[in-house]
């Protein structure tokens, strides 16, 4: 045989080996089928795509179990007692949800002293920069995107000034999400003692096996007393918009014992990127007397190395236990099969299910894939609202005016299976009603999608949607 024949044999064996690996990992059938289709039908490029985007990272241990146990011990010590949990929660379903999250993510139930809601970037940045100005001991800051614009300029100047005052500052940025930021920004910060690390560096994006696994969390912790979490990054688009229009997002400022949940998530990621063990006693506020009437929250950290799909499990459990109403805001809707079935089942059971999506997104291919799910939802009775006055980037889930999920996770494969995310499950009717009021206000900027209108799509559009749905697990 000549050289080309051996090359064909080697390539064929490689393809069969990759397909065998995909099958042996017992993945979601939809995702496994998509990868087998790509590897089998697209020569060379299919295998390269699998190497970059398709490898299962759950066996990757980025943090030692011993350090993880030490770090999580502190929030556990601050958690509500079982007795107060039962007094505070209204139903047995809440207790079961608390137990689920404690088991699948080792996350305790923590009390909130206050929770402020920000629907626009200017309000959130104003509050955050004021809090940063008041920092006395340390600032922990993490985001997926730092854009090289006026917001980062302002943040850089403030942090440099605080570092010169003696405040310890640690920053984690996602290397791919903040890829366009010139190194000069980070160099200026490091020159005054600010500790800055990139999460999972990607030297060559098209050849990296970690490019598909990004840290999408947005966390700020100031002196252990104030925390920020939600969907907003650091970018001018949250102030002045972009080609999609004004950005509508939701972010939260919290105080109280619950800040420890954000702190532990940040310190886990800090150890991952720096391999430095910090003096943890310094970074957790002392316990305060428990008040059975205070709101409570559990922070769920999800990621590709987690044993369980913890955020997805919590969301599906909440949806399946809803009795009256489910309200969802998400910029990208590419649900797993289990999540989609949960929404359809709830709607068919008579629960009022409302889904709010942006009319336009920053990815046409993703929009095609997302739209392929809407016909079945409409048929089941789900009300779908399309946000028309800008870009809806908010990630919210409200259940029965009693439960809410806040944080960084979208309702798509990427957030639920690939990205490192954080979600907070809030157990409080008052906070949930405030979020529902925000949802109702957003409806004024939406158009209700009807089944009749949706059926008018062209044949080409339907074909594009069906084709892109095949790749939904990878988008």
Coordinates of C-alpha atoms in Angstrom, one line a residue:
X1 CA 0.0 0.0 0.0
X2 CA 1.1 3.5 -0.7
X3 CA 1.4 6.4 1.8
X4 CA -2.0 7.8 1.0
X5 CA -3.7 4.5 1.8
X6 CA -2.0 4.3 5.2
X7 CA -3.1 7.9 5.8
X8 CA -6.8 7.0 5.0
X9 CA -6.6 3.9 7.3
X10 CA -5.0 6.0 10.2
X11 CA -7.7 8.7 9.8
X12 CA -10.5 6.1 9.7
X13 CA -9.2 4.5 12.9
X14 CA -8.9 7.9 14.5
X15 CA -12.6 8.7 13.6
X16 CA -13.7 5.4 15.0
X17 CA -11.7 5.9 18.2
X18 CA -13.3 9.4 18.7
X19 CA -16.8 8.0 18.1
X20 CA -16.1 5.1 20.5
X21 CA -14.9 7.6 23.2
X22 CA -18.1 9.7 22.7
X23 CA -20.2 6.6 23.1
X24 CA -18.3 5.3 26.2
X25 CA -18.8 8.6 28.1
X26 CA -22.6 8.0 28.2
X27 CA -23.4 11.6 27.3
X28 CA -26.8 13.1 26.6
X29 CA -27.9 11.3 23.4
X30 CA -28.6 14.6 21.6
X31 CA -25.0 15.8 22.3
X32 CA -23.5 12.5 21.5
X33 CA -25.4 12.3 18.2
X34 CA -24.2 15.8 17.3
X35 CA -20.6 15.0 17.9
X36 CA -20.8 11.7 16.0
X37 CA -22.4 13.6 13.1
X38 CA -19.6 16.2 13.1
X39 CA -16.7 13.8 13.4
X40 CA -18.1 11.3 10.9
X41 CA -19.2 13.7 8.2
X42 CA -16.7 16.6 8.3
X43 CA -13.2 15.4 7.3
X44 CA -10.3 16.5 9.5
X45 CA -12.1 19.7 10.7
X46 CA -14.6 17.5 12.6
X47 CA -11.9 15.8 14.6
X48 CA -10.2 19.2 15.2
X49 CA -13.5 20.6 16.4
X50 CA -14.0 17.7 18.8
X51 CA -10.5 18.1 20.3
X52 CA -11.1 21.8 21.0
X53 CA -14.8 21.8 22.0
X54 CA -15.9 18.2 22.7
X55 CA -13.8 16.6 25.3
X56 CA -15.5 15.8 28.6
X57 CA -13.8 17.8 31.3
X58 CA -15.6 16.3 34.3
X59 CA -12.5 14.3 35.2
X60 CA -10.4 17.4 35.4
X61 CA -9.6 18.3 39.0
X62 CA -8.7 22.0 39.2
X63 CA -8.7 22.2 43.0
X64 CA -7.7 19.7 45.6
X65 CA -10.4 18.0 47.6
X66 CA -8.7 18.9 50.9
X67 CA -8.5 22.6 50.1
X68 CA -12.1 22.6 48.9
X69 CA -13.3 21.0 52.2
X70 CA -11.4 23.6 54.2
X71 CA -12.9 26.4 52.1
X72 CA -16.5 25.2 52.3
X73 CA -16.3 24.6 56.0
X74 CA -16.6 28.3 56.7
X75 CA -19.9 28.9 54.9
X76 CA -21.3 25.7 56.5
X77 CA -20.5 27.1 59.9
X78 CA -22.6 30.2 59.0
X79 CA -25.6 28.3 57.7
X80 CA -29.1 28.4 59.1
X81 CA -29.8 25.7 61.7
X82 CA -32.3 23.0 60.7
X83 CA -34.8 24.3 63.2
X84 CA -34.7 27.8 61.7
X85 CA -34.9 26.4 58.2
X86 CA -38.2 24.7 59.0
X87 CA -39.5 27.9 60.6
X88 CA -38.4 30.1 57.8
X89 CA -39.5 28.0 54.8
X90 CA -43.2 27.9 53.8
X91 CA -43.5 24.5 52.3
X92 CA -42.0 21.0 52.3
X93 CA -40.9 21.6 48.7
X94 CA -38.6 24.3 49.8
X95 CA -36.9 22.0 52.3
X96 CA -36.4 19.4 49.6
X97 CA -34.9 22.0 47.3
X98 CA -32.5 23.1 50.1
X99 CA -31.5 19.5 50.6
X100 CA -30.9 18.9 46.9
X101 CA -28.6 21.9 46.6
X102 CA -26.7 21.0 49.8
X103 CA -26.1 17.5 48.4
X104 CA -25.3 18.3 44.7
X105 CA -23.1 21.4 45.4
X106 CA -22.3 21.4 49.1
X107 CA -23.9 24.8 49.4
X108 CA -25.5 25.9 52.7
X109 CA -28.5 28.0 53.3
X110 CA -27.3 31.5 54.2
X111 CA -29.2 34.6 55.4
X112 CA -29.4 37.9 53.6
X113 CA -29.4 41.2 55.4
X114 CA -30.3 43.1 52.3
X115 CA -30.6 42.6 48.5
X116 CA -30.7 45.5 46.1
X117 CA -31.8 45.0 42.5
X118 CA -30.3 46.8 39.5
X119 CA -31.9 46.7 36.1
X120 CA -29.5 49.1 34.3
X121 CA -25.8 49.4 34.1
X122 CA -25.6 53.0 35.2
X123 CA -27.3 52.3 38.5
X124 CA -25.3 49.2 39.2
X125 CA -21.9 50.8 38.3
X126 CA -22.8 53.9 40.4
X127 CA -23.5 51.8 43.5
X128 CA -20.5 49.5 42.9
X129 CA -17.9 52.3 42.4
X130 CA -19.2 54.0 45.6
X131 CA -18.7 50.7 47.5
X132 CA -15.2 50.2 46.0
X133 CA -14.3 53.7 47.1
X134 CA -15.2 52.8 50.7
X135 CA -13.2 49.5 50.7
X136 CA -10.8 49.4 53.7
X137 CA -9.2 46.0 53.7
X138 CA -9.7 44.1 50.4
X139 CA -11.5 43.8 47.1
X140 CA -12.2 40.5 45.3
X141 CA -13.4 41.0 41.7
X142 CA -14.2 38.6 39.0
X143 CA -15.9 38.8 35.6
X144 CA -16.1 37.1 32.2
X145 CA -15.7 40.3 30.2
X146 CA -13.5 43.3 30.8
X147 CA -13.8 45.5 27.8
X148 CA -11.1 48.0 26.9
X149 CA -13.3 51.1 27.2
X150 CA -14.3 53.9 29.5
X151 CA -15.7 51.6 32.2
X152 CA -12.4 49.7 32.5
X153 CA -10.5 53.0 32.4
X154 CA -12.5 54.2 35.4
X155 CA -12.2 50.9 37.2
X156 CA -8.4 50.8 36.7
X157 CA -7.9 54.3 38.0
X158 CA -10.0 53.5 41.1
X159 CA -8.3 50.2 41.9
X160 CA -4.8 51.6 41.5
X161 CA -5.7 54.4 43.9
X162 CA -7.1 51.9 46.4
X163 CA -4.1 49.7 46.1
X164 CA -1.8 52.6 46.9
X165 CA -4.0 53.2 50.0
X166 CA -3.1 49.7 51.2
X167 CA -6.2 47.8 50.1
X168 CA -5.5 44.2 48.9
X169 CA -7.0 43.6 45.5
X170 CA -7.4 40.3 43.6
X171 CA -8.9 40.1 40.1
X172 CA -9.8 37.1 38.0
X173 CA -10.7 37.7 34.3
X174 CA -11.7 35.0 31.8
X175 CA -8.9 34.9 29.2
X176 CA -11.1 34.4 26.2
X177 CA -13.9 36.7 27.3
X178 CA -11.4 39.5 27.9
X179 CA -9.1 38.5 25.1
X180 CA -9.2 42.0 23.5
X181 CA -8.0 43.9 26.6
X182 CA -4.4 45.2 26.0
X183 CA -1.8 43.8 28.4
X184 CA -1.1 47.4 29.5
X185 CA -4.2 47.5 31.6
X186 CA -3.1 44.4 33.6
X187 CA 0.5 45.6 33.8
X188 CA -0.5 48.9 35.3
X189 CA -2.5 47.1 38.0
X190 CA 0.3 44.6 38.8
X191 CA 2.8 47.5 39.0
X192 CA 1.1 48.8 42.2
X193 CA 0.6 45.3 43.8
X194 CA -2.8 44.4 42.4
X195 CA -2.9 40.6 41.9
X196 CA -4.4 39.8 38.5
X197 CA -4.9 36.3 37.0
X198 CA -6.5 35.0 33.8
X199 CA -8.8 32.0 34.0
X200 CA -7.7 29.1 31.6
X201 CA -5.3 31.0 29.3
X202 CA -5.9 30.3 25.6
X203 CA -2.7 30.9 23.6
X204 CA -4.1 29.6 20.4
X205 CA -8.0 29.5 20.6
X206 CA -8.4 27.2 17.6
X207 CA -6.1 24.6 19.0
X208 CA -6.8 24.7 22.7
X209 CA -8.7 21.9 24.5
X210 CA -10.0 24.4 27.2
X211 CA -11.4 27.1 24.9
X212 CA -14.9 25.6 25.4
X213 CA -14.8 25.9 29.2
X214 CA -15.0 29.5 30.3
X215 CA -15.5 31.2 33.6
X216 CA -18.8 33.1 33.2
X217 CA -19.2 34.2 36.8
X218 CA -19.5 37.9 37.8
X219 CA -18.6 38.3 41.5
X220 CA -17.4 41.2 43.6
X221 CA -16.7 40.9 47.4
X222 CA -15.7 44.0 49.4
X223 CA -14.3 43.6 52.9
X224 CA -16.5 40.4 53.4
X225 CA -19.5 42.7 54.0
X226 CA -20.8 43.5 50.5
X227 CA -21.2 41.3 47.5
X228 CA -22.3 41.8 43.9
X229 CA -23.5 39.0 41.6
X230 CA -25.6 38.8 38.4
X231 CA -25.3 39.2 34.7
X232 CA -23.3 42.4 34.1
X233 CA -19.7 42.4 33.1
X234 CA -17.5 45.5 32.9
X235 CA -18.2 47.1 29.5
X236 CA -19.5 50.4 28.1
X237 CA -22.3 48.5 26.3
X238 CA -24.1 48.4 29.7
X239 CA -24.2 52.2 29.7
X240 CA -24.6 53.3 26.1
X241 CA -25.6 50.1 24.3
X242 CA -24.3 48.9 21.0
X243 CA -25.6 47.9 17.6
X244 CA -28.3 45.8 19.4
X245 CA -29.5 48.9 21.3
X246 CA -29.6 49.5 25.0
X247 CA -28.6 46.5 27.2
X248 CA -31.2 45.5 29.8
X249 CA -29.6 43.2 32.5
X250 CA -30.1 42.4 36.1
X251 CA -27.5 42.6 38.9
X252 CA -27.6 42.3 42.7
X253 CA -25.9 43.9 45.7
X254 CA -26.2 41.8 48.8
X255 CA -25.1 42.2 52.4
X256 CA -25.1 39.8 55.4
X257 CA -23.9 36.3 56.0
X258 CA -24.8 35.3 52.4
X259 CA -21.7 37.2 51.2
X260 CA -19.8 34.2 52.4
X261 CA -21.3 32.1 49.6
X262 CA -19.8 34.5 47.0
X263 CA -16.6 34.6 48.9
X264 CA -16.1 30.8 48.8
X265 CA -16.8 30.7 45.1
X266 CA -14.3 33.4 44.4
X267 CA -11.6 31.8 46.6
X268 CA -12.0 28.4 44.9
X269 CA -11.5 30.1 41.5
X270 CA -8.6 32.1 43.0
X271 CA -6.8 28.9 44.1
X272 CA -7.5 27.4 40.6
X273 CA -5.8 30.3 38.8
X274 CA -3.0 31.2 41.3
X275 CA -2.4 28.0 43.2
X276 CA -2.0 30.3 46.2
X277 CA -3.6 29.4 49.6
X278 CA -4.9 32.5 51.4
X279 CA -5.5 33.0 55.1
X280 CA -9.2 32.2 55.0
X281 CA -10.0 33.5 58.5
X282 CA -9.4 37.0 57.1
X283 CA -12.0 36.7 54.4
X284 CA -15.2 35.5 56.1
X285 CA -17.2 37.7 58.3
X286 CA -18.1 36.4 61.8
X287 CA -21.5 34.8 62.3
X288 CA -24.4 37.0 63.3
X289 CA -27.5 36.0 65.4
X290 CA -30.0 34.2 63.1
X291 CA -33.3 35.9 62.4
X292 CA -36.0 33.5 61.2
X293 CA -37.7 36.3 59.2
X294 CA -34.7 37.3 57.1
X295 CA -34.5 36.2 53.5
X296 CA -32.2 33.3 52.7
X297 CA -30.2 32.1 49.7
X298 CA -28.1 29.2 48.5
X299 CA -25.4 29.9 45.9
X300 CA -24.9 27.1 43.4
X301 CA -21.5 27.0 41.6
X302 CA -21.9 25.0 38.4
X303 CA -19.1 23.9 36.0
X304 CA -17.9 21.2 33.6
X305 CA -15.8 19.5 36.3
X306 CA -18.7 19.2 38.7
X307 CA -20.0 15.7 39.5
X308 CA -23.6 16.8 39.1
X309 CA -25.2 19.3 36.8
X310 CA -26.1 21.2 39.9
X311 CA -27.6 24.4 38.4
X312 CA -29.7 22.5 35.9
X313 CA -30.9 20.1 38.6
X314 CA -32.0 23.0 40.8
X315 CA -33.8 24.8 37.9
X316 CA -35.7 21.6 36.8
X317 CA -36.7 20.8 40.4
X318 CA -38.0 24.4 40.9
X319 CA -40.0 24.2 37.6
X320 CA -41.4 20.8 38.3
X321 CA -42.7 21.9 41.7
X322 CA -44.4 25.1 40.4
X323 CA -48.1 25.3 41.2
X324 CA -49.2 28.6 39.6
X325 CA -46.6 30.6 37.6
X326 CA -43.1 30.4 36.1
X327 CA -41.4 33.5 34.7
X328 CA -38.1 33.3 32.9
X329 CA -35.8 35.8 31.4
X330 CA -32.8 34.6 29.4
X331 CA -30.8 36.1 26.5
X332 CA -30.0 32.6 25.0
X333 CA -32.5 29.8 25.1
X334 CA -31.0 26.5 24.1
X335 CA -32.4 24.2 26.8
X336 CA -31.3 20.7 27.5
X337 CA -33.8 18.0 26.7
X338 CA -34.7 17.6 30.4
X339 CA -35.2 21.3 30.9
X340 CA -37.3 21.8 27.8
X341 CA -39.5 18.8 28.8
X342 CA -39.9 20.3 32.3
X343 CA -41.2 23.6 30.8
X344 CA -43.6 21.8 28.4
X345 CA -44.9 19.5 31.1
X346 CA -45.5 22.5 33.5
X347 CA -47.4 24.4 30.8
X348 CA -49.5 21.3 29.9
X349 CA -50.3 20.8 33.5
X350 CA -51.9 24.3 33.6
X351 CA -49.1 26.3 35.2
X352 CA -48.7 29.7 33.6
X353 CA -45.3 29.7 32.0
X354 CA -43.9 32.9 30.6
X355 CA -40.6 33.1 28.7
X356 CA -39.0 36.4 27.8
X357 CA -36.3 36.5 25.1
X358 CA -34.5 39.2 23.2
X359 CA -35.9 39.8 19.7
X360 CA -32.3 40.0 18.4
X361 CA -29.1 38.5 19.8
X362 CA -25.4 38.9 19.0
X363 CA -25.3 35.5 17.2
X364 CA -27.5 34.7 14.2
X365 CA -26.6 31.0 14.3
X366 CA -27.5 30.8 18.0
X367 CA -30.8 32.6 17.3
X368 CA -31.7 30.1 14.6
X369 CA -31.0 27.2 17.0
X370 CA -33.0 28.8 19.9
X371 CA -36.0 29.6 17.6
X372 CA -36.3 25.9 16.8
X373 CA -37.6 25.3 20.3
X374 CA -40.4 27.9 20.3
X375 CA -43.0 26.0 18.2
X376 CA -43.4 23.2 20.7
X377 CA -43.5 25.7 23.6
X378 CA -46.2 27.7 22.0
X379 CA -48.2 24.5 21.3
X380 CA -47.9 23.6 25.0
X381 CA -49.3 27.0 26.0
X382 CA -46.1 28.8 27.0
X383 CA -46.4 32.6 26.6
X384 CA -43.3 33.9 24.8
X385 CA -42.4 37.6 24.9
X386 CA -39.8 39.1 22.6
X387 CA -38.0 42.1 24.0
X388 CA -37.7 44.7 21.3
X389 CA -36.2 47.8 22.9
X390 CA -32.6 46.8 23.0
X391 CA -30.9 43.6 24.1
X392 CA -32.3 41.6 27.0
X393 CA -29.2 40.1 28.8
X394 CA -31.0 39.3 32.1
X395 CA -31.0 35.8 33.7
X396 CA -33.9 35.3 36.0
X397 CA -36.3 32.6 37.1
X398 CA -39.3 33.2 39.4
X399 CA -41.6 30.5 40.8
X400 CA -45.0 31.0 42.4
X401 CA -44.1 34.4 44.0
X402 CA -41.9 32.6 46.5
X403 CA -38.7 31.4 44.8
X404 CA -36.3 33.0 42.5
X405 CA -33.0 32.1 40.8
X406 CA -30.5 34.9 40.1
X407 CA -26.9 34.9 38.9
X408 CA -24.8 34.5 35.7
X409 CA -26.3 31.3 34.1
X410 CA -28.3 31.5 30.9
X411 CA -30.8 28.7 30.0
X412 CA -28.6 27.1 27.4
X413 CA -26.2 24.1 27.1
X414 CA -23.2 26.4 27.4
X415 CA -24.1 27.7 30.9
X416 CA -25.6 24.5 32.2
X417 CA -22.9 22.1 31.0
X418 CA -19.7 23.9 29.8
X419 CA -19.2 27.2 31.6
X420 CA -18.3 27.9 35.2
X421 CA -21.4 29.7 36.5
X422 CA -23.0 30.8 39.8
X423 CA -26.7 31.0 40.6
X424 CA -28.4 32.1 43.8
X425 CA -31.6 30.4 44.8
X426 CA -33.5 33.0 46.9
X427 CA -36.2 31.8 49.3
X428 CA -38.3 34.9 49.9
X429 CA -41.6 36.1 48.6
X430 CA -40.8 39.8 49.0
X431 CA -37.7 39.6 46.8
X432 CA -39.5 37.3 44.3
X433 CA -42.4 39.8 44.0
X434 CA -40.0 42.6 43.4
X435 CA -38.4 40.6 40.5
X436 CA -41.9 39.8 39.1
X437 CA -42.7 43.5 39.1
X438 CA -39.5 44.1 37.1
X439 CA -40.7 41.3 34.7
X440 CA -44.1 42.9 34.3
X441 CA -42.4 46.3 33.6
X442 CA -40.2 44.6 30.9
X443 CA -43.4 43.3 29.2
X444 CA -44.1 46.9 28.1
X445 CA -41.0 46.6 25.9
X446 CA -42.0 43.3 24.5
X447 CA -44.2 41.8 21.8
X448 CA -46.2 38.7 22.6
X449 CA -45.4 36.0 20.1
X450 CA -48.5 34.1 18.8
X451 CA -48.6 30.7 17.2
X452 CA -50.3 32.1 14.1
X453 CA -47.6 34.7 13.6
X454 CA -44.8 32.1 14.2
X455 CA -46.2 29.8 11.6
X456 CA -45.7 32.4 8.9
X457 CA -41.9 31.8 8.9
X458 CA -40.4 30.9 5.5
X459 CA -39.4 27.4 4.6
X460 CA -35.7 28.5 4.5
X461 CA -35.9 29.9 8.0
X462 CA -37.5 26.7 9.3
X463 CA -34.8 24.6 7.6
X464 CA -32.0 26.8 9.1
X465 CA -33.6 26.4 12.5
X466 CA -33.8 22.7 12.3
X467 CA -30.2 22.4 11.0
X468 CA -28.7 24.6 13.6
X469 CA -30.6 22.7 16.4
X470 CA -28.3 19.8 15.6
X471 CA -25.4 21.9 16.9
X472 CA -27.3 23.4 19.9
X473 CA -25.2 21.5 22.5
X474 CA -22.1 23.1 21.1
X475 CA -23.3 26.7 20.6

